[in-house]
Amino acid sequence: MARGDAGSYLKTFLERPTVRRYLRAAPSPPMRRLLPVRPLPKTFGERLLVVGDAGGFTKPTTGGGIFYSLLTAMLAAETLVEGFHAGRLDEAFLERYETRWQDRLGQELRVADWLRGIVGGCSDAEIDTLVGALGSNDVQALIRHTARFNWHRDRHPDDGPSAGIKSLLVRALFR
């Protein structure tokens, strides 16, 4: 999920003595593949609905996609069942699929894409600050108490991040 030569950075990181001592075996080479991080501009057509990775339904923050694939497949199936009952699989009828996934996932995908943009623009030092802040006891307790793995936008603003994370986010917003 990185630009540039992430493999060489990973190799350098794994060769650090402080990291190497925790490895039980030599790591395998990194796997590289193209991964869509945004849905297609249009996910329906005449007798066609696009779901999962093929439709670009991956988490922009992690590259995960099983949950979004299953959810979009379920929404597509609901739409197709209605279409079969109505005797319609035309583009105008199938457009309701896009409305459905937008209602369920649209804002979630936009928030995750926004977070990816912020983190992607961080320097190494800022990433170190972020990782350190996320590892603190108060943030870990907050994550255990409020986090939902597949839904990031539901966090209440009063459950905010630590001062280090807030500062990092503010700086990233004004780049």
JSON list of C-alpha atoms in Angstrom, two decimals:
[
{"chain": "A", "resi": 1, "resn": "MET", "atom": "CA", "xyz": [0.00, 0.00, 0.00]},
{"chain": "A", "resi": 2, "resn": "ALA", "atom": "CA", "xyz": [2.96, 2.31, -0.54]},
{"chain": "A", "resi": 3, "resn": "ARG", "atom": "CA", "xyz": [4.49, 4.28, -3.36]},
{"chain": "A", "resi": 4, "resn": "GLY", "atom": "CA", "xyz": [8.13, 3.86, -4.23]},
{"chain": "A", "resi": 5, "resn": "ASP", "atom": "CA", "xyz": [10.27, 0.88, -3.39]},
{"chain": "A", "resi": 6, "resn": "ALA", "atom": "CA", "xyz": [8.55, -0.32, -0.22]},
{"chain": "A", "resi": 7, "resn": "GLY", "atom": "CA", "xyz": [10.34, -3.68, -0.53]},
{"chain": "A", "resi": 8, "resn": "SER", "atom": "CA", "xyz": [13.76, -2.15, 0.01]},
{"chain": "A", "resi": 9, "resn": "TYR", "atom": "CA", "xyz": [12.51, -0.20, 3.04]},
{"chain": "A", "resi": 10, "resn": "LEU", "atom": "CA", "xyz": [11.04, -3.40, 4.48]},
{"chain": "A", "resi": 11, "resn": "LYS", "atom": "CA", "xyz": [14.30, -5.26, 3.89]},
{"chain": "A", "resi": 12, "resn": "THR", "atom": "CA", "xyz": [16.31, -2.51, 5.61]},
{"chain": "A", "resi": 13, "resn": "PHE", "atom": "CA", "xyz": [13.88, -2.49, 8.52]},
{"chain": "A", "resi": 14, "resn": "LEU", "atom": "CA", "xyz": [13.99, -6.27, 8.95]},
{"chain": "A", "resi": 15, "resn": "GLU", "atom": "CA", "xyz": [17.81, -6.25, 8.91]},
{"chain": "A", "resi": 16, "resn": "ARG", "atom": "CA", "xyz": [17.96, -4.01, 11.98]},
{"chain": "A", "resi": 17, "resn": "PRO", "atom": "CA", "xyz": [19.46, -5.97, 14.90]},
{"chain": "A", "resi": 18, "resn": "THR", "atom": "CA", "xyz": [16.68, -4.71, 17.19]},
{"chain": "A", "resi": 19, "resn": "VAL", "atom": "CA", "xyz": [14.09, -6.19, 14.82]},
{"chain": "A", "resi": 20, "resn": "ARG", "atom": "CA", "xyz": [16.00, -9.25, 13.61]},
{"chain": "A", "resi": 21, "resn": "ARG", "atom": "CA", "xyz": [16.20, -10.76, 17.09]},
{"chain": "A", "resi": 22, "resn": "TYR", "atom": "CA", "xyz": [12.40, -11.06, 17.17]},
{"chain": "A", "resi": 23, "resn": "LEU", "atom": "CA", "xyz": [12.17, -12.91, 13.85]},
{"chain": "A", "resi": 24, "resn": "ARG", "atom": "CA", "xyz": [11.76, -16.67, 14.12]},
{"chain": "A", "resi": 25, "resn": "ALA", "atom": "CA", "xyz": [12.65, -17.28, 10.47]},
{"chain": "A", "resi": 26, "resn": "ALA", "atom": "CA", "xyz": [13.87, -15.36, 7.47]},
{"chain": "A", "resi": 27, "resn": "PRO", "atom": "CA", "xyz": [10.94, -13.44, 6.00]},
{"chain": "A", "resi": 28, "resn": "SER", "atom": "CA", "xyz": [9.76, -14.34, 2.54]},
{"chain": "A", "resi": 29, "resn": "PRO", "atom": "CA", "xyz": [10.03, -11.71, -0.19]},
{"chain": "A", "resi": 30, "resn": "PRO", "atom": "CA", "xyz": [7.23, -9.14, -0.17]},
{"chain": "A", "resi": 31, "resn": "MET", "atom": "CA", "xyz": [4.26, -9.83, -2.42]},
{"chain": "A", "resi": 32, "resn": "ARG", "atom": "CA", "xyz": [3.46, -7.06, -4.84]},
{"chain": "A", "resi": 33, "resn": "ARG", "atom": "CA", "xyz": [0.22, -6.61, -6.72]},
{"chain": "A", "resi": 34, "resn": "LEU", "atom": "CA", "xyz": [-1.93, -3.86, -8.05]},
{"chain": "A", "resi": 35, "resn": "LEU", "atom": "CA", "xyz": [-4.73, -2.97, -5.71]},
{"chain": "A", "resi": 36, "resn": "PRO", "atom": "CA", "xyz": [-7.60, -0.59, -6.39]},
{"chain": "A", "resi": 37, "resn": "VAL", "atom": "CA", "xyz": [-8.14, 1.86, -3.54]},
{"chain": "A", "resi": 38, "resn": "ARG", "atom": "CA", "xyz": [-11.26, 3.59, -4.85]},
{"chain": "A", "resi": 39, "resn": "PRO", "atom": "CA", "xyz": [-14.50, 2.30, -6.35]},
{"chain": "A", "resi": 40, "resn": "LEU", "atom": "CA", "xyz": [-15.03, 2.58, -10.07]},
{"chain": "A", "resi": 41, "resn": "PRO", "atom": "CA", "xyz": [-16.81, 5.78, -11.14]},
{"chain": "A", "resi": 42, "resn": "LYS", "atom": "CA", "xyz": [-19.77, 3.61, -12.21]},
{"chain": "A", "resi": 43, "resn": "THR", "atom": "CA", "xyz": [-20.47, 0.14, -10.79]},
{"chain": "A", "resi": 44, "resn": "PHE", "atom": "CA", "xyz": [-23.53, -0.83, -12.82]},
{"chain": "A", "resi": 45, "resn": "GLY", "atom": "CA", "xyz": [-24.52, -1.20, -16.43]},
{"chain": "A", "resi": 46, "resn": "GLU", "atom": "CA", "xyz": [-26.86, -3.13, -18.69]},
{"chain": "A", "resi": 47, "resn": "ARG", "atom": "CA", "xyz": [-27.07, -6.61, -17.08]},
{"chain": "A", "resi": 48, "resn": "LEU", "atom": "CA", "xyz": [-23.95, -5.81, -15.03]},
{"chain": "A", "resi": 49, "resn": "LEU", "atom": "CA", "xyz": [-23.05, -5.08, -11.40]},
{"chain": "A", "resi": 50, "resn": "VAL", "atom": "CA", "xyz": [-19.44, -4.88, -10.20]},
{"chain": "A", "resi": 51, "resn": "VAL", "atom": "CA", "xyz": [-18.58, -6.04, -6.67]},
{"chain": "A", "resi": 52, "resn": "GLY", "atom": "CA", "xyz": [-15.52, -6.56, -4.47]},
{"chain": "A", "resi": 53, "resn": "ASP", "atom": "CA", "xyz": [-11.99, -5.85, -5.69]},
{"chain": "A", "resi": 54, "resn": "ALA", "atom": "CA", "xyz": [-13.22, -5.72, -9.30]},
{"chain": "A", "resi": 55, "resn": "GLY", "atom": "CA", "xyz": [-15.31, -2.69, -8.35]},
{"chain": "A", "resi": 56, "resn": "GLY", "atom": "CA", "xyz": [-12.53, -1.09, -6.32]},
{"chain": "A", "resi": 57, "resn": "PHE", "atom": "CA", "xyz": [-14.14, -1.93, -2.98]},
{"chain": "A", "resi": 58, "resn": "THR", "atom": "CA", "xyz": [-11.01, -2.23, -0.88]},
{"chain": "A", "resi": 59, "resn": "LYS", "atom": "CA", "xyz": [-10.20, -0.44, 2.35]},
{"chain": "A", "resi": 60, "resn": "PRO", "atom": "CA", "xyz": [-8.03, 2.54, 1.43]},
{"chain": "A", "resi": 61, "resn": "THR", "atom": "CA", "xyz": [-6.36, 2.34, 4.84]},
{"chain": "A", "resi": 62, "resn": "THR", "atom": "CA", "xyz": [-5.31, -1.32, 4.80]},
{"chain": "A", "resi": 63, "resn": "GLY", "atom": "CA", "xyz": [-5.98, -2.79, 1.37]},
{"chain": "A", "resi": 64, "resn": "GLY", "atom": "CA", "xyz": [-8.35, -5.29, 2.98]},
{"chain": "A", "resi": 65, "resn": "GLY", "atom": "CA", "xyz": [-11.41, -6.18, 1.04]},
{"chain": "A", "resi": 66, "resn": "ILE", "atom": "CA", "xyz": [-13.20, -9.28, 2.30]},
{"chain": "A", "resi": 67, "resn": "PHE", "atom": "CA", "xyz": [-15.85, -7.41, 4.27]},
{"chain": "A", "resi": 68, "resn": "TYR", "atom": "CA", "xyz": [-16.49, -4.87, 1.51]},
{"chain": "A", "resi": 69, "resn": "SER", "atom": "CA", "xyz": [-16.57, -7.66, -1.08]},
{"chain": "A", "resi": 70, "resn": "LEU", "atom": "CA", "xyz": [-19.17, -9.59, 0.90]},
{"chain": "A", "resi": 71, "resn": "LEU", "atom": "CA", "xyz": [-21.23, -6.47, 1.57]},
{"chain": "A", "resi": 72, "resn": "THR", "atom": "CA", "xyz": [-21.26, -5.33, -2.06]},
{"chain": "A", "resi": 73, "resn": "ALA", "atom": "CA", "xyz": [-22.03, -8.89, -3.21]},
{"chain": "A", "resi": 74, "resn": "MET", "atom": "CA", "xyz": [-25.01, -8.98, -0.83]},
{"chain": "A", "resi": 75, "resn": "LEU", "atom": "CA", "xyz": [-26.27, -5.61, -2.09]},
{"chain": "A", "resi": 76, "resn": "ALA", "atom": "CA", "xyz": [-25.80, -6.76, -5.69]},
{"chain": "A", "resi": 77, "resn": "ALA", "atom": "CA", "xyz": [-27.69, -9.99, -4.98]},
{"chain": "A", "resi": 78, "resn": "GLU", "atom": "CA", "xyz": [-30.60, -8.03, -3.44]},
{"chain": "A", "resi": 79, "resn": "THR", "atom": "CA", "xyz": [-30.69, -5.79, -6.49]},
{"chain": "A", "resi": 80, "resn": "LEU", "atom": "CA", "xyz": [-30.56, -8.72, -8.91]},
{"chain": "A", "resi": 81, "resn": "VAL", "atom": "CA", "xyz": [-33.35, -10.59, -7.11]},
{"chain": "A", "resi": 82, "resn": "GLU", "atom": "CA", "xyz": [-35.52, -7.49, -7.41]},
{"chain": "A", "resi": 83, "resn": "GLY", "atom": "CA", "xyz": [-34.53, -7.18, -11.05]},
{"chain": "A", "resi": 84, "resn": "PHE", "atom": "CA", "xyz": [-35.48, -10.80, -11.80]},
{"chain": "A", "resi": 85, "resn": "HIS", "atom": "CA", "xyz": [-38.84, -10.37, -10.07]},
{"chain": "A", "resi": 86, "resn": "ALA", "atom": "CA", "xyz": [-39.49, -7.18, -12.04]},
{"chain": "A", "resi": 87, "resn": "GLY", "atom": "CA", "xyz": [-38.17, -8.69, -15.26]},
{"chain": "A", "resi": 88, "resn": "ARG", "atom": "CA", "xyz": [-35.65, -5.87, -15.53]},
{"chain": "A", "resi": 89, "resn": "LEU", "atom": "CA", "xyz": [-31.87, -6.01, -15.65]},
{"chain": "A", "resi": 90, "resn": "ASP", "atom": "CA", "xyz": [-31.50, -2.76, -17.56]},
{"chain": "A", "resi": 91, "resn": "GLU", "atom": "CA", "xyz": [-29.09, -0.04, -16.55]},
{"chain": "A", "resi": 92, "resn": "ALA", "atom": "CA", "xyz": [-31.79, 2.28, -15.20]},
{"chain": "A", "resi": 93, "resn": "PHE", "atom": "CA", "xyz": [-33.07, -0.44, -12.85]},
{"chain": "A", "resi": 94, "resn": "LEU", "atom": "CA", "xyz": [-29.64, -1.66, -11.74]},
{"chain": "A", "resi": 95, "resn": "GLU", "atom": "CA", "xyz": [-28.55, 1.86, -10.82]},
{"chain": "A", "resi": 96, "resn": "ARG", "atom": "CA", "xyz": [-30.19, 1.23, -7.43]},
{"chain": "A", "resi": 97, "resn": "TYR", "atom": "CA", "xyz": [-27.20, -1.01, -6.59]},
{"chain": "A", "resi": 98, "resn": "GLU", "atom": "CA", "xyz": [-24.88, 2.00, -6.69]},
{"chain": "A", "resi": 99, "resn": "THR", "atom": "CA", "xyz": [-27.28, 3.97, -4.51]},
{"chain": "A", "resi": 100, "resn": "ARG", "atom": "CA", "xyz": [-27.31, 1.09, -2.01]},
{"chain": "A", "resi": 101, "resn": "TRP", "atom": "CA", "xyz": [-23.55, 0.71, -1.71]},
{"chain": "A", "resi": 102, "resn": "GLN", "atom": "CA", "xyz": [-23.13, 4.50, -1.57]},
{"chain": "A", "resi": 103, "resn": "ASP", "atom": "CA", "xyz": [-25.61, 4.61, 1.33]},
{"chain": "A", "resi": 104, "resn": "ARG", "atom": "CA", "xyz": [-23.78, 1.85, 3.22]},
{"chain": "A", "resi": 105, "resn": "LEU", "atom": "CA", "xyz": [-20.13, 2.44, 2.25]},
{"chain": "A", "resi": 106, "resn": "GLY", "atom": "CA", "xyz": [-19.78, 5.78, 0.51]},
{"chain": "A", "resi": 107, "resn": "GLN", "atom": "CA", "xyz": [-18.97, 7.94, 3.52]},
{"chain": "A", "resi": 108, "resn": "GLU", "atom": "CA", "xyz": [-16.84, 5.18, 5.04]},
{"chain": "A", "resi": 109, "resn": "LEU", "atom": "CA", "xyz": [-14.73, 4.95, 1.87]},
{"chain": "A", "resi": 110, "resn": "ARG", "atom": "CA", "xyz": [-14.37, 8.73, 1.67]},
{"chain": "A", "resi": 111, "resn": "VAL", "atom": "CA", "xyz": [-13.19, 8.97, 5.31]},
{"chain": "A", "resi": 112, "resn": "ALA", "atom": "CA", "xyz": [-10.73, 6.10, 4.85]},
{"chain": "A", "resi": 113, "resn": "ASP", "atom": "CA", "xyz": [-9.42, 7.66, 1.62]},
{"chain": "A", "resi": 114, "resn": "TRP", "atom": "CA", "xyz": [-8.95, 10.96, 3.46]},
{"chain": "A", "resi": 115, "resn": "LEU", "atom": "CA", "xyz": [-7.03, 9.19, 6.25]},
{"chain": "A", "resi": 116, "resn": "ARG", "atom": "CA", "xyz": [-4.88, 7.38, 3.69]},
{"chain": "A", "resi": 117, "resn": "GLY", "atom": "CA", "xyz": [-4.06, 10.72, 2.07]},
{"chain": "A", "resi": 118, "resn": "ILE", "atom": "CA", "xyz": [-3.01, 12.22, 5.38]},
{"chain": "A", "resi": 119, "resn": "VAL", "atom": "CA", "xyz": [-0.84, 9.29, 6.44]},
{"chain": "A", "resi": 120, "resn": "GLY", "atom": "CA", "xyz": [0.58, 8.90, 2.92]},
{"chain": "A", "resi": 121, "resn": "GLY", "atom": "CA", "xyz": [1.84, 12.48, 3.09]},
{"chain": "A", "resi": 122, "resn": "CYS", "atom": "CA", "xyz": [3.60, 12.03, 6.42]},
{"chain": "A", "resi": 123, "resn": "SER", "atom": "CA", "xyz": [7.36, 12.06, 6.77]},
{"chain": "A", "resi": 124, "resn": "ASP", "atom": "CA", "xyz": [9.19, 9.17, 8.42]},
{"chain": "A", "resi": 125, "resn": "ALA", "atom": "CA", "xyz": [9.47, 11.21, 11.62]},
{"chain": "A", "resi": 126, "resn": "GLU", "atom": "CA", "xyz": [5.73, 11.90, 11.60]},
{"chain": "A", "resi": 127, "resn": "ILE", "atom": "CA", "xyz": [5.01, 8.20, 11.06]},
{"chain": "A", "resi": 128, "resn": "ASP", "atom": "CA", "xyz": [7.26, 7.44, 14.06]},
{"chain": "A", "resi": 129, "resn": "THR", "atom": "CA", "xyz": [5.25, 9.95, 16.13]},
{"chain": "A", "resi": 130, "resn": "LEU", "atom": "CA", "xyz": [2.00, 8.38, 14.96]},
{"chain": "A", "resi": 131, "resn": "VAL", "atom": "CA", "xyz": [3.13, 4.83, 15.75]},
{"chain": "A", "resi": 132, "resn": "GLY", "atom": "CA", "xyz": [4.39, 5.95, 19.16]},
{"chain": "A", "resi": 133, "resn": "ALA", "atom": "CA", "xyz": [1.11, 7.69, 19.95]},
{"chain": "A", "resi": 134, "resn": "LEU", "atom": "CA", "xyz": [-0.94, 4.71, 18.79]},
{"chain": "A", "resi": 135, "resn": "GLY", "atom": "CA", "xyz": [1.12, 2.46, 21.04]},
{"chain": "A", "resi": 136, "resn": "SER", "atom": "CA", "xyz": [0.47, 4.51, 24.17]},
{"chain": "A", "resi": 137, "resn": "ASN", "atom": "CA", "xyz": [-1.68, 2.97, 26.89]},
{"chain": "A", "resi": 138, "resn": "ASP", "atom": "CA", "xyz": [-4.44, 5.60, 26.66]},
{"chain": "A", "resi": 139, "resn": "VAL", "atom": "CA", "xyz": [-4.82, 5.23, 22.89]},
{"chain": "A", "resi": 140, "resn": "GLN", "atom": "CA", "xyz": [-4.70, 1.43, 23.13]},
{"chain": "A", "resi": 141, "resn": "ALA", "atom": "CA", "xyz": [-7.47, 1.53, 25.76]},
{"chain": "A", "resi": 142, "resn": "LEU", "atom": "CA", "xyz": [-9.51, 3.85, 23.55]},
{"chain": "A", "resi": 143, "resn": "ILE", "atom": "CA", "xyz": [-9.04, 1.54, 20.55]},
{"chain": "A", "resi": 144, "resn": "ARG", "atom": "CA", "xyz": [-10.08, -1.52, 22.55]},
{"chain": "A", "resi": 145, "resn": "HIS", "atom": "CA", "xyz": [-13.14, 0.33, 23.86]},
{"chain": "A", "resi": 146, "resn": "THR", "atom": "CA", "xyz": [-14.39, 2.07, 20.70]},
{"chain": "A", "resi": 147, "resn": "ALA", "atom": "CA", "xyz": [-12.77, 0.68, 17.55]},
{"chain": "A", "resi": 148, "resn": "ARG", "atom": "CA", "xyz": [-14.71, -1.28, 14.98]},
{"chain": "A", "resi": 149, "resn": "PHE", "atom": "CA", "xyz": [-12.44, -3.00, 12.48]},
{"chain": "A", "resi": 150, "resn": "ASN", "atom": "CA", "xyz": [-14.52, -2.37, 9.35]},
{"chain": "A", "resi": 151, "resn": "TRP", "atom": "CA", "xyz": [-16.07, 0.97, 10.31]},
{"chain": "A", "resi": 152, "resn": "HIS", "atom": "CA", "xyz": [-13.74, 3.90, 11.02]},
{"chain": "A", "resi": 153, "resn": "ARG", "atom": "CA", "xyz": [-16.03, 6.89, 10.74]},
{"chain": "A", "resi": 154, "resn": "ASP", "atom": "CA", "xyz": [-18.26, 6.06, 13.73]},
{"chain": "A", "resi": 155, "resn": "ARG", "atom": "CA", "xyz": [-15.81, 7.36, 16.33]},
{"chain": "A", "resi": 156, "resn": "HIS", "atom": "CA", "xyz": [-17.22, 10.14, 18.45]},
{"chain": "A", "resi": 157, "resn": "PRO", "atom": "CA", "xyz": [-15.23, 13.42, 18.27]},
{"chain": "A", "resi": 158, "resn": "ASP", "atom": "CA", "xyz": [-14.99, 13.52, 22.08]},
{"chain": "A", "resi": 159, "resn": "ASP", "atom": "CA", "xyz": [-13.16, 10.17, 21.96]},
{"chain": "A", "resi": 160, "resn": "GLY", "atom": "CA", "xyz": [-10.39, 12.05, 20.19]},
{"chain": "A", "resi": 161, "resn": "PRO", "atom": "CA", "xyz": [-6.81, 10.99, 19.69]},
{"chain": "A", "resi": 162, "resn": "SER", "atom": "CA", "xyz": [-3.89, 11.96, 21.88]},
{"chain": "A", "resi": 163, "resn": "ALA", "atom": "CA", "xyz": [-2.26, 15.36, 21.56]},
{"chain": "A", "resi": 164, "resn": "GLY", "atom": "CA", "xyz": [0.54, 13.91, 19.38]},
{"chain": "A", "resi": 165, "resn": "ILE", "atom": "CA", "xyz": [-1.93, 12.52, 16.87]},
{"chain": "A", "resi": 166, "resn": "LYS", "atom": "CA", "xyz": [-4.03, 15.71, 16.88]},
{"chain": "A", "resi": 167, "resn": "SER", "atom": "CA", "xyz": [-0.94, 17.79, 16.20]},
{"chain": "A", "resi": 168, "resn": "LEU", "atom": "CA", "xyz": [0.09, 15.49, 13.35]},
{"chain": "A", "resi": 169, "resn": "LEU", "atom": "CA", "xyz": [-3.39, 15.63, 11.78]},
{"chain": "A", "resi": 170, "resn": "VAL", "atom": "CA", "xyz": [-3.52, 19.44, 11.99]},
{"chain": "A", "resi": 171, "resn": "ARG", "atom": "CA", "xyz": [-0.09, 19.77, 10.35]},
{"chain": "A", "resi": 172, "resn": "ALA", "atom": "CA", "xyz": [-1.10, 17.31, 7.60]},
{"chain": "A", "resi": 173, "resn": "LEU", "atom": "CA", "xyz": [-4.29, 19.26, 6.87]},
{"chain": "A", "resi": 174, "resn": "PHE", "atom": "CA", "xyz": [-2.38, 22.47, 6.17]},
{"chain": "A", "resi": 175, "resn": "ARG", "atom": "CA", "xyz": [0.37, 21.13, 3.90]}
]
